[in-house]
PDB file of C-alpha atoms and ligand atoms in Angstrom:
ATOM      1  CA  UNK T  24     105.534 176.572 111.436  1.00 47.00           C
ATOM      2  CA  UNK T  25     108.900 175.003 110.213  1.00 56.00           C
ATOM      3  CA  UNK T  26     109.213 173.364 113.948  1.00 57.00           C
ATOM      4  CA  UNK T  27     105.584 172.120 113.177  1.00 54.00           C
ATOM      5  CA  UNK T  28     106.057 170.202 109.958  1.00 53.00           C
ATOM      6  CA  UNK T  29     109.277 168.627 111.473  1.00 60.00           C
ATOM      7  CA  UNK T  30     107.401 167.591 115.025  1.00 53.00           C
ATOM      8  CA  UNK T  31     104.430 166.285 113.231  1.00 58.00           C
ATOM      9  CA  UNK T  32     106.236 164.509 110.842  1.00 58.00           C
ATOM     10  CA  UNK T  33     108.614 162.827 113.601  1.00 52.00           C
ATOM     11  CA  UNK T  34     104.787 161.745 114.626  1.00 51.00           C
ATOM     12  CA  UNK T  35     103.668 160.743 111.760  1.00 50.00           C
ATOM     13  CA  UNK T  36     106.447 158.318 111.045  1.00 53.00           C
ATOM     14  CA  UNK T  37     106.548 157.167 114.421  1.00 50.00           C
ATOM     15  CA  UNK T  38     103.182 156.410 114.203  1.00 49.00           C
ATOM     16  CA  UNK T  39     103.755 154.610 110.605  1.00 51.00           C
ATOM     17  CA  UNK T  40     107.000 152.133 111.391  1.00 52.00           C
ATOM     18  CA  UNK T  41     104.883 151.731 114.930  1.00 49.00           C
ATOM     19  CA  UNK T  42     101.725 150.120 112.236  1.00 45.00           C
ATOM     20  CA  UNK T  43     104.243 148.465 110.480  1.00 48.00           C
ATOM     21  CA  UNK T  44     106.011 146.318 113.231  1.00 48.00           C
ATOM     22  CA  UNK T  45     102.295 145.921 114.728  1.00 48.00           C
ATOM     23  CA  UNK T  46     100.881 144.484 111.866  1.00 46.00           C
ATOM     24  CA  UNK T  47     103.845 142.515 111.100  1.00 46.00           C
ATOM     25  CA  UNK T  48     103.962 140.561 114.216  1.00 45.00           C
ATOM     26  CA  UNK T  49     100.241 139.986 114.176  1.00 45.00           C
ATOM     27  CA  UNK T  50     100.279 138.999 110.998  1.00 49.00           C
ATOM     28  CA  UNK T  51     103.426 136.191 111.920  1.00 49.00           C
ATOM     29  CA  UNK T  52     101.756 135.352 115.101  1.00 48.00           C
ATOM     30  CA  UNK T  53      98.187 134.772 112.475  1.00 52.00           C
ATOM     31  CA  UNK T  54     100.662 132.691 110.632  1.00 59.00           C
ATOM     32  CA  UNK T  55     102.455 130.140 112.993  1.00 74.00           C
ATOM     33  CA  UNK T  56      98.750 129.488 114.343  1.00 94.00           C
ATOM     34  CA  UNK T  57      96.985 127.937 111.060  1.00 98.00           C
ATOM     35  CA  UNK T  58      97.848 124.310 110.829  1.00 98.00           C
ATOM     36  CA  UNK T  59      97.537 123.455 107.032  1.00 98.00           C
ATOM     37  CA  UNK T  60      95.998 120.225 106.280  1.00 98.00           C
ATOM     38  CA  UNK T  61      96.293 118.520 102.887  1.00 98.00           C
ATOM     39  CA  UNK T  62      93.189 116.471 102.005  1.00 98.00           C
ATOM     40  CA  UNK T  63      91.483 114.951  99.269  1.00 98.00           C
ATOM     41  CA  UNK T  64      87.956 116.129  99.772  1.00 98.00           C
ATOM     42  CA  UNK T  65      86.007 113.253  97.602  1.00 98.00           C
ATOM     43  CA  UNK T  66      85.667 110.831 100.423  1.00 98.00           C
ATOM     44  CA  UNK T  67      82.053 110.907 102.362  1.00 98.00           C
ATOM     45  CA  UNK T  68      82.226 110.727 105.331  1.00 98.00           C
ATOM     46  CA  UNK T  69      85.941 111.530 106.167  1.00 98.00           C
ATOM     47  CA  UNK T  70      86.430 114.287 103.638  1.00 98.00           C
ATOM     48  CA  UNK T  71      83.964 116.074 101.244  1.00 98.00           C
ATOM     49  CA  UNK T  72      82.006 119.490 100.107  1.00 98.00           C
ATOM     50  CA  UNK T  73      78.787 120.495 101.659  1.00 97.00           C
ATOM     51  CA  UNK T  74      77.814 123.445  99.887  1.00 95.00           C
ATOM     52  CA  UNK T  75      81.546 124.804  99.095  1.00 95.00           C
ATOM     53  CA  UNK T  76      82.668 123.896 102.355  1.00 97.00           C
ATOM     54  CA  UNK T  77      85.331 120.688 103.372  1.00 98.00           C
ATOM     55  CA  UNK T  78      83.355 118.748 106.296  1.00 98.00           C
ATOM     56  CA  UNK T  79      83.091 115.321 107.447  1.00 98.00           C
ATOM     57  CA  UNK T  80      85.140 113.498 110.065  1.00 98.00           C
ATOM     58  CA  UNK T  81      88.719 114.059 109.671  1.00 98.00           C
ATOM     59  CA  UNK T  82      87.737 117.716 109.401  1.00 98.00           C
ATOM     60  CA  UNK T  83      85.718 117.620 112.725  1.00 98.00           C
ATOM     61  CA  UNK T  84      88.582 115.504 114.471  1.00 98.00           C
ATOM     62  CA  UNK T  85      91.156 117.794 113.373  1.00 98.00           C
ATOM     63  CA  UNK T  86      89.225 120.361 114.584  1.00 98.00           C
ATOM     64  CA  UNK T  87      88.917 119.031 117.976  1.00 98.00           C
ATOM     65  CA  UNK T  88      92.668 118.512 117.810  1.00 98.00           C
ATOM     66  CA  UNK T  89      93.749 122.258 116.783  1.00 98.00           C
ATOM     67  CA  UNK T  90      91.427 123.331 119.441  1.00 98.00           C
ATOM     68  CA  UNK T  91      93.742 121.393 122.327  1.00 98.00           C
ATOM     69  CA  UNK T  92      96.667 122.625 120.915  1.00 98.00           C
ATOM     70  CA  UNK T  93      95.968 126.191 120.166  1.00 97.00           C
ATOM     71  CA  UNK T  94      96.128 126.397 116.410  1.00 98.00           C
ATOM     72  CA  UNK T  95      93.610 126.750 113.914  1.00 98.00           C
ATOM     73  CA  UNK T  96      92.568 124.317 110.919  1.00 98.00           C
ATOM     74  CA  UNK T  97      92.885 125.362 107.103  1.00 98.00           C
ATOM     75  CA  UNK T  98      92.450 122.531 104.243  1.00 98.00           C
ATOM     76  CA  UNK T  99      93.797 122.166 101.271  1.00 98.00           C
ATOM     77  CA  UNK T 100      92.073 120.650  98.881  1.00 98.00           C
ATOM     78  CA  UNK T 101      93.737 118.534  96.153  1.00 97.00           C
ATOM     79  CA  UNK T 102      94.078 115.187  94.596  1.00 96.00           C
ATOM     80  CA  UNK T 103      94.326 112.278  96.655  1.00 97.00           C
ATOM     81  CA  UNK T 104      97.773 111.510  94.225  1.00 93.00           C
ATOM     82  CA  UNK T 105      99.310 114.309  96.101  1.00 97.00           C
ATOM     83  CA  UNK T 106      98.063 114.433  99.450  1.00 98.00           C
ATOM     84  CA  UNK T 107     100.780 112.744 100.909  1.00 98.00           C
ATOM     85  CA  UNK T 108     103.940 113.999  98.906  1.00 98.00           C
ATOM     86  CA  UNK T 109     102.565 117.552 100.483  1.00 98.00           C
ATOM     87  CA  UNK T 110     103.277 116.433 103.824  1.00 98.00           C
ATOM     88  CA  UNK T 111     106.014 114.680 102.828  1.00 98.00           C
ATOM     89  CA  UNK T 112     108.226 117.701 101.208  1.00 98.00           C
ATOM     90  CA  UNK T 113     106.451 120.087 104.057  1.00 97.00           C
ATOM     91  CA  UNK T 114     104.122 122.102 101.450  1.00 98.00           C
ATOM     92  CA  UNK T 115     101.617 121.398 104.448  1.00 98.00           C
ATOM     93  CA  UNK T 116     102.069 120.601 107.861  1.00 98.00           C
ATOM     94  CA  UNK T 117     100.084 117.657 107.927  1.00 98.00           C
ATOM     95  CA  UNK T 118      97.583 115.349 105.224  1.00 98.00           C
ATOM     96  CA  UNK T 119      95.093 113.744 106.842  1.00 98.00           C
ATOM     97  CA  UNK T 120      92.561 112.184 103.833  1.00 98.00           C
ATOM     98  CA  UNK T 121      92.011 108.967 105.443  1.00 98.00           C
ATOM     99  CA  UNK T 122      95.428 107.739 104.831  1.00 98.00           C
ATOM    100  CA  UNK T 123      95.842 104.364 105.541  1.00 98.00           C
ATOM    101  CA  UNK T 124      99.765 103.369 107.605  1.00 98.00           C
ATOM    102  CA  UNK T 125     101.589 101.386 105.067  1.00 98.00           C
ATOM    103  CA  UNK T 126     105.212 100.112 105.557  1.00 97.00           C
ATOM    104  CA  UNK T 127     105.889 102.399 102.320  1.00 97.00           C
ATOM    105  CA  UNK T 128     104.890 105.606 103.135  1.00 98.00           C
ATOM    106  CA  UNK T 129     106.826 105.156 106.691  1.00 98.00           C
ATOM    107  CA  UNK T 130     109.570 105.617 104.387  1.00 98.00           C
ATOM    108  CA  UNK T 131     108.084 108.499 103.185  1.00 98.00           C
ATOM    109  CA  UNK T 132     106.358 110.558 106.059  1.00 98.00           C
ATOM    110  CA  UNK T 133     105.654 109.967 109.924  1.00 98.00           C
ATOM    111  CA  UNK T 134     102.597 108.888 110.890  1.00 98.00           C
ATOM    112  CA  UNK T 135     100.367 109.603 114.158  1.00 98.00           C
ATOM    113  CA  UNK T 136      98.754 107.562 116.212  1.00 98.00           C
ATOM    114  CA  UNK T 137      95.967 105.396 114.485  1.00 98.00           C
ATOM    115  CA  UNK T 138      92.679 107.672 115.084  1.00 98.00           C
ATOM    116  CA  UNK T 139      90.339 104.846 113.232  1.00 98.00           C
ATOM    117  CA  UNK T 140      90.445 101.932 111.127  1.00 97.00           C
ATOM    118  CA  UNK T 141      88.375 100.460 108.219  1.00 96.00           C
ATOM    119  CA  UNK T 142      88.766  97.702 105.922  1.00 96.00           C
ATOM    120  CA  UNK T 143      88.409  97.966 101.841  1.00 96.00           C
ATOM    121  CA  UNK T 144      84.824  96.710 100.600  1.00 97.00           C
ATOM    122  CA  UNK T 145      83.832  95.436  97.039  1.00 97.00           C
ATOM    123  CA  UNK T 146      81.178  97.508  95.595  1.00 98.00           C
ATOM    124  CA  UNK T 147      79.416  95.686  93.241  1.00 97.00           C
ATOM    125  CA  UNK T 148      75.953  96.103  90.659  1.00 96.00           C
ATOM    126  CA  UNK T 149      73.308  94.055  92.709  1.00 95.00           C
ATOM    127  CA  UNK T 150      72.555  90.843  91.329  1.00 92.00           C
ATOM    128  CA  UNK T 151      75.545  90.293  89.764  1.00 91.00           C
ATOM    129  CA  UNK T 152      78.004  87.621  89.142  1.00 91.00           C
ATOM    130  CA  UNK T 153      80.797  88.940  91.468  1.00 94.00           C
ATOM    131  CA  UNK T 154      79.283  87.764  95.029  1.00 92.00           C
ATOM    132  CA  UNK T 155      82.573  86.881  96.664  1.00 93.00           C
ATOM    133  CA  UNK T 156      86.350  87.784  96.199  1.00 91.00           C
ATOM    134  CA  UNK T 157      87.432  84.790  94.425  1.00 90.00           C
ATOM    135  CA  UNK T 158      85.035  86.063  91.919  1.00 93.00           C
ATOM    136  CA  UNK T 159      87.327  88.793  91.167  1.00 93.00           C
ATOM    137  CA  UNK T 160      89.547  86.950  88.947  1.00 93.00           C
ATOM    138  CA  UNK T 161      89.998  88.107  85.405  1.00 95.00           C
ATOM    139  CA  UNK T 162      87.342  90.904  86.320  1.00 97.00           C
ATOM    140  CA  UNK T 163      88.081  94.746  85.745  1.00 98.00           C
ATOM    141  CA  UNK T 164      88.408  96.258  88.846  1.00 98.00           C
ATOM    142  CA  UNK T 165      88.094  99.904  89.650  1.00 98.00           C
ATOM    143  CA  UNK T 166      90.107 101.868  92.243  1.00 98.00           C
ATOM    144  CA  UNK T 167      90.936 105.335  93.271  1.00 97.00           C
ATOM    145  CA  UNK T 168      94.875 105.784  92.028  1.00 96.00           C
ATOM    146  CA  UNK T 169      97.434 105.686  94.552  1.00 96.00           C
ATOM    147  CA  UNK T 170      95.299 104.035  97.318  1.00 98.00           C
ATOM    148  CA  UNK T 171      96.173 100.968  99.231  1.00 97.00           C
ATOM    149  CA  UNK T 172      93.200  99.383  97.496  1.00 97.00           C
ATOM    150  CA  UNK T 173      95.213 100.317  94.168  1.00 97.00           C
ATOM    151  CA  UNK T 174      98.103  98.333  95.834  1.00 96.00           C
ATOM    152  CA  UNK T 175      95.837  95.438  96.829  1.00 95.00           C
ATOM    153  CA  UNK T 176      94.193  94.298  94.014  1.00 95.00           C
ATOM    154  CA  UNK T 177      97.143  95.452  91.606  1.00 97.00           C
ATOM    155  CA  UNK T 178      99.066  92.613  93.740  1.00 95.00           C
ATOM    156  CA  UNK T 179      96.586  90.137  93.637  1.00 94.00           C
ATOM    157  CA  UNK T 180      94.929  90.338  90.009  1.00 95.00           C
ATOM    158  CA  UNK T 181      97.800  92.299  88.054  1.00 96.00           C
ATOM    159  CA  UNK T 182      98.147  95.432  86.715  1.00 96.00           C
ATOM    160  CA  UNK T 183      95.644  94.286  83.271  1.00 96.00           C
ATOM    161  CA  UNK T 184      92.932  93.652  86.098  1.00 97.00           C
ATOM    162  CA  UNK T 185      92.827  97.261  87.371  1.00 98.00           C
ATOM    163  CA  UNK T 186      91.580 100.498  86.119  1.00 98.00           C
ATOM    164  CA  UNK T 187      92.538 103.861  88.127  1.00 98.00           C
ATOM    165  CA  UNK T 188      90.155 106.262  88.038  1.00 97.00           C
ATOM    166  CA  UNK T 189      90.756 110.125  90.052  1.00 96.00           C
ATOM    167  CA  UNK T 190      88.237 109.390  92.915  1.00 97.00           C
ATOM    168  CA  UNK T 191      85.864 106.949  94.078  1.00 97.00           C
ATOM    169  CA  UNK T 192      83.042 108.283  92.330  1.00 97.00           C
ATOM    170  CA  UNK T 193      84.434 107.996  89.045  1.00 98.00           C
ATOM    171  CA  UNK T 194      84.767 104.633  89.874  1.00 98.00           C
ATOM    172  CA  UNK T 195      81.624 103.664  90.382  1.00 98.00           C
ATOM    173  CA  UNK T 196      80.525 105.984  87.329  1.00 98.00           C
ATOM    174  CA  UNK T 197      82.184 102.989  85.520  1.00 98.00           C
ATOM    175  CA  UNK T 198      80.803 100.293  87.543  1.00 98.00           C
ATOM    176  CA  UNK T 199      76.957 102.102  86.426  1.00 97.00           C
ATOM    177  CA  UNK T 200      78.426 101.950  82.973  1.00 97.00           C
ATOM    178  CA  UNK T 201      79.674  98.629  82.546  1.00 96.00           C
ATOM    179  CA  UNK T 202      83.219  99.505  82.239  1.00 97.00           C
ATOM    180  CA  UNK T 203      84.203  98.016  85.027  1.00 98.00           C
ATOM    181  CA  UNK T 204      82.997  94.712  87.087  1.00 98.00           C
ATOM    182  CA  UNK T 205      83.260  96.287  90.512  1.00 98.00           C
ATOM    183  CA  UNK T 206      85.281  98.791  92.598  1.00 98.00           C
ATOM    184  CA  UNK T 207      87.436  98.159  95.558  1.00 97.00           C
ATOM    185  CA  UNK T 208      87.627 101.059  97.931  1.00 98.00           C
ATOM    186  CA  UNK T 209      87.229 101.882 101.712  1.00 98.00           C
ATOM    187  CA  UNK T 210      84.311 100.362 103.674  1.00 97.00           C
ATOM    188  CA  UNK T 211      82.988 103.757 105.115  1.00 97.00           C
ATOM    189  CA  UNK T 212      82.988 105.122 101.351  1.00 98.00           C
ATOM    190  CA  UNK T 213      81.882 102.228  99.956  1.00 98.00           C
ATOM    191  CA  UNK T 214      78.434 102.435 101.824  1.00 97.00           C
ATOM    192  CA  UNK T 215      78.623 106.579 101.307  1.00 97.00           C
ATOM    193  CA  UNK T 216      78.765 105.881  97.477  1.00 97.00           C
ATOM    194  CA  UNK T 217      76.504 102.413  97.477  1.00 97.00           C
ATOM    195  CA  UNK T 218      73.702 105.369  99.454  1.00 96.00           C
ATOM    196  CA  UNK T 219      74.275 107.953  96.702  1.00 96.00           C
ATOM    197  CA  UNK T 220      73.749 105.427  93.562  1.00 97.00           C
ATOM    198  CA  UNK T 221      70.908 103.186  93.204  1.00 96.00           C
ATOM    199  CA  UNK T 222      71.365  99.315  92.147  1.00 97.00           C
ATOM    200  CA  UNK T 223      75.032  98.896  93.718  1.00 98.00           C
ATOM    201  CA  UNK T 224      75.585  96.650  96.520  1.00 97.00           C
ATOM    202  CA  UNK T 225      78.662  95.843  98.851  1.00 97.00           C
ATOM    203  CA  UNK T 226      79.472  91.911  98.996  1.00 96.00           C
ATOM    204  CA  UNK T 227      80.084  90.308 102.215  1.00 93.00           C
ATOM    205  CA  UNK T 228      83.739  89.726 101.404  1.00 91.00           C
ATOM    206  CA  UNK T 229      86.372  92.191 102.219  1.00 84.00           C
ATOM    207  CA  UNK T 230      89.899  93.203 102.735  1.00 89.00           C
ATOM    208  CA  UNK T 231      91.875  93.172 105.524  1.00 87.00           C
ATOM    209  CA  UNK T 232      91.473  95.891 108.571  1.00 93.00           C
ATOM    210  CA  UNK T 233      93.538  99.046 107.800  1.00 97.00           C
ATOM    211  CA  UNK T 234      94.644 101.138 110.397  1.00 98.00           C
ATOM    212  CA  UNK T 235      94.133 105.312 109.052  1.00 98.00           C
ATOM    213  CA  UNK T 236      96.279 108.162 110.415  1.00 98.00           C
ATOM    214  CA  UNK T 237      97.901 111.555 109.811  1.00 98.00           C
ATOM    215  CA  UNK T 238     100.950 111.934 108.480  1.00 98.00           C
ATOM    216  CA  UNK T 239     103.805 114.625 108.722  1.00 98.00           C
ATOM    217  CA  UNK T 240     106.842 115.401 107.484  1.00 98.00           C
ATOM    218  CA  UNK T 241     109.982 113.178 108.944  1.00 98.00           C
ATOM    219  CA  UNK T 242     111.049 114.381 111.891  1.00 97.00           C
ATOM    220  CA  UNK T 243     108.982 117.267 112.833  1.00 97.00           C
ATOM    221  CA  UNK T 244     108.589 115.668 116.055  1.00 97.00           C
ATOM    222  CA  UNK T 245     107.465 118.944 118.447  1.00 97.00           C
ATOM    223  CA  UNK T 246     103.815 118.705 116.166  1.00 98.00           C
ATOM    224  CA  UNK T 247     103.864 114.814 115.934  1.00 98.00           C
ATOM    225  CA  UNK T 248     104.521 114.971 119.920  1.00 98.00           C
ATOM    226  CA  UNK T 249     101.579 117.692 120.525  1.00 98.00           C
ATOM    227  CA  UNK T 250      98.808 115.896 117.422  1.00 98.00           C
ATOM    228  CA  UNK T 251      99.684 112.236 119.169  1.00 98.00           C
ATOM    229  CA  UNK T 252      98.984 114.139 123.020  1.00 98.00           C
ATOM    230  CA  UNK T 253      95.741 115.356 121.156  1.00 98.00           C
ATOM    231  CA  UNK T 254      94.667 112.418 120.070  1.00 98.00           C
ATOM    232  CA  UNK T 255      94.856 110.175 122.585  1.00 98.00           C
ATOM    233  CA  UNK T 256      92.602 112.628 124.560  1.00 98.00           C
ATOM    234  CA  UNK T 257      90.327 112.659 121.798  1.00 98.00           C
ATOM    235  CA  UNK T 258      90.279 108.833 121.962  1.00 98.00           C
ATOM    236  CA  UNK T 259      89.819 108.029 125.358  1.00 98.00           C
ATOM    237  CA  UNK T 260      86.949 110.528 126.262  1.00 98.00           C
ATOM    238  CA  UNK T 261      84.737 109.283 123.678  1.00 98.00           C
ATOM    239  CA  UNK T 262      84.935 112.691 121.202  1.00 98.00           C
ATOM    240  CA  UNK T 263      86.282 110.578 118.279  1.00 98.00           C
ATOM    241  CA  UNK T 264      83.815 107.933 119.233  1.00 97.00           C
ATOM    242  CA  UNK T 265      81.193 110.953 119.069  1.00 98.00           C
ATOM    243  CA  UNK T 266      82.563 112.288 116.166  1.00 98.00           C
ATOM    244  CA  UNK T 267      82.318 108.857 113.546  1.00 98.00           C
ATOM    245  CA  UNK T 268      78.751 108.110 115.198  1.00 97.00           C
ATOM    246  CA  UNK T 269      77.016 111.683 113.622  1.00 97.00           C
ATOM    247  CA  UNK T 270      78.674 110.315 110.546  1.00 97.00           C
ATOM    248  CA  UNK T 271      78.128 106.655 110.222  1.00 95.00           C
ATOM    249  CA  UNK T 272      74.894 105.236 111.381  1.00 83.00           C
ATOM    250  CA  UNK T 273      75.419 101.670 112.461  1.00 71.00           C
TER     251      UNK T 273
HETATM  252  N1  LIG E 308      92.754 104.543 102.854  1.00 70.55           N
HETATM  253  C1  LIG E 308      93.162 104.572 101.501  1.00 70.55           C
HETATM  254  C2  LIG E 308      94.619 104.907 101.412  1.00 70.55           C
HETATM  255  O1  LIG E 308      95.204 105.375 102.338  1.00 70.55           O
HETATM  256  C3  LIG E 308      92.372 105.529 100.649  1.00 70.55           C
HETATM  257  C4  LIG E 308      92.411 106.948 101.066  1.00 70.55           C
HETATM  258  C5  LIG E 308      91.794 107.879 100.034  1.00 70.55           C
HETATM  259  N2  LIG E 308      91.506 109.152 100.598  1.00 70.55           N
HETATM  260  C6  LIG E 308      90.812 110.121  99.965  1.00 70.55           C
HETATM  261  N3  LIG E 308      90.549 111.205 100.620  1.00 70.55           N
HETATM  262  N4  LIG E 308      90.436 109.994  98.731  1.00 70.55           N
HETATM  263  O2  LIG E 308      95.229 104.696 100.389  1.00 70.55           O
END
């Protein structure tokens, strides 16, 4: 009986620290496979909820990307203010919000391989006196914070001529509401939000062609190496071409 007890708890333990290591290493192979991806899900059509899920472009073309190299996508939803600081101090290992290259923020993160590009559009109320870009001046212009089109017009009219609001929508809450004379954000959205709100138009004039990537933290070069392989892929046989045309309807 004695001998019993002692063989069957030998067993049982073996049996235990074998459960232990086995769930362990699952549970670190699991974790080295999810790619984390910071994003700032209130931009139709590259990031944005459909019915408590993130979808939309970067999302799909991310997805195509984890598929090639083996890992799996989870995004992280938060302001677009810190989207790029995450990548930046390696919180996630990538943000991908459509983030636009700027000279700046190659001092702050690396940056892939463009995957699309865009320009910033003027949304305006239709009818209105703003019907070109020179008619900006000494207008109140709304932005989403931190974006370049923050940066443009802050250099061009002054800090007095902009108001920041937390996302694009916002924005154009205050262009319905008079509180602001037009919002400056990028062209895809601008048409996404222009759709969603009657009376709101997109003038002729725009910015200049920005060039949108996704960014990492400096010098993790083995995942910048493997996302840039992906990408160019993705590029040349027509998936990402696939991908914006079930979002954007020419
Ligand atoms: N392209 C602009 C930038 O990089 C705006 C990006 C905003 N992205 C977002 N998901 N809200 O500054």
């Amino acid at each position: 009986m004695n001998k019993f007890i002692k063989l069957s708890s030998i067993v049982l333990a073996l049996v235990m620290s074998v459960c232990v290591f086995a769930g362990c290493s699952s549970n670190e192979a699991e974790k080295s496979n999810v790619l984390t991806m910071a994003t700032s899900a209130d931009f139709p059509p590259y990031e944005y909820y459909e019915n408590d899920e993130i979808v939309g472009i970067d999302i799909d073309i991310m997805n195509a990307v984890c598929e090639k190299i083996g890992m799996e996508l989870e995004p992280q939803d938060m302001s677009f203010d810190s989207v790029i600081g995450a990548a930046q101090t390696g919180k996630t290992d990538i943000a991908m919000s459509g983030i636009t290259i700027t000279e700046d923020r190659k001092n702050m993160v690396d940056f892939t391989i463009p995957y699309t590009s865009t320009a910033q559009s003027i949304i305006v109320v239709a009818g209105g006196e703003i019907s070109a870009k020179a008619d900006l001046e000494g207008k109140k212009i709304g932005v989403q914070i931190n974006t370049t089109g923050d940066t443009q017009v802050t250099e061009e009219f002054g800090d007095d001529a902009v108001d920041r609001f937390q996302n694009g929508a916002l924005a154009v809450e205050s262009l319905k509401n008079g509180k602001v004379d037009c919002v400056v954000i990028d062209g895809e959205v601008a048409k996404a939000l222009v759709d969603a709100n009657e009376g709101l138009e997109i003038i002729a004039d725009a910015y200049s062609i920005e060039e949108y990537a996704i960014a990492l933290k400096k010098g993790n070069t083995e995942l910048l190496d493997k996302i840039n392989a992906a990408l160019e892929q993705l590029l040349e046989d027509g998936t990402i071409d696939t991908i914006m045309d079930k979002y954007i309807e020419e």
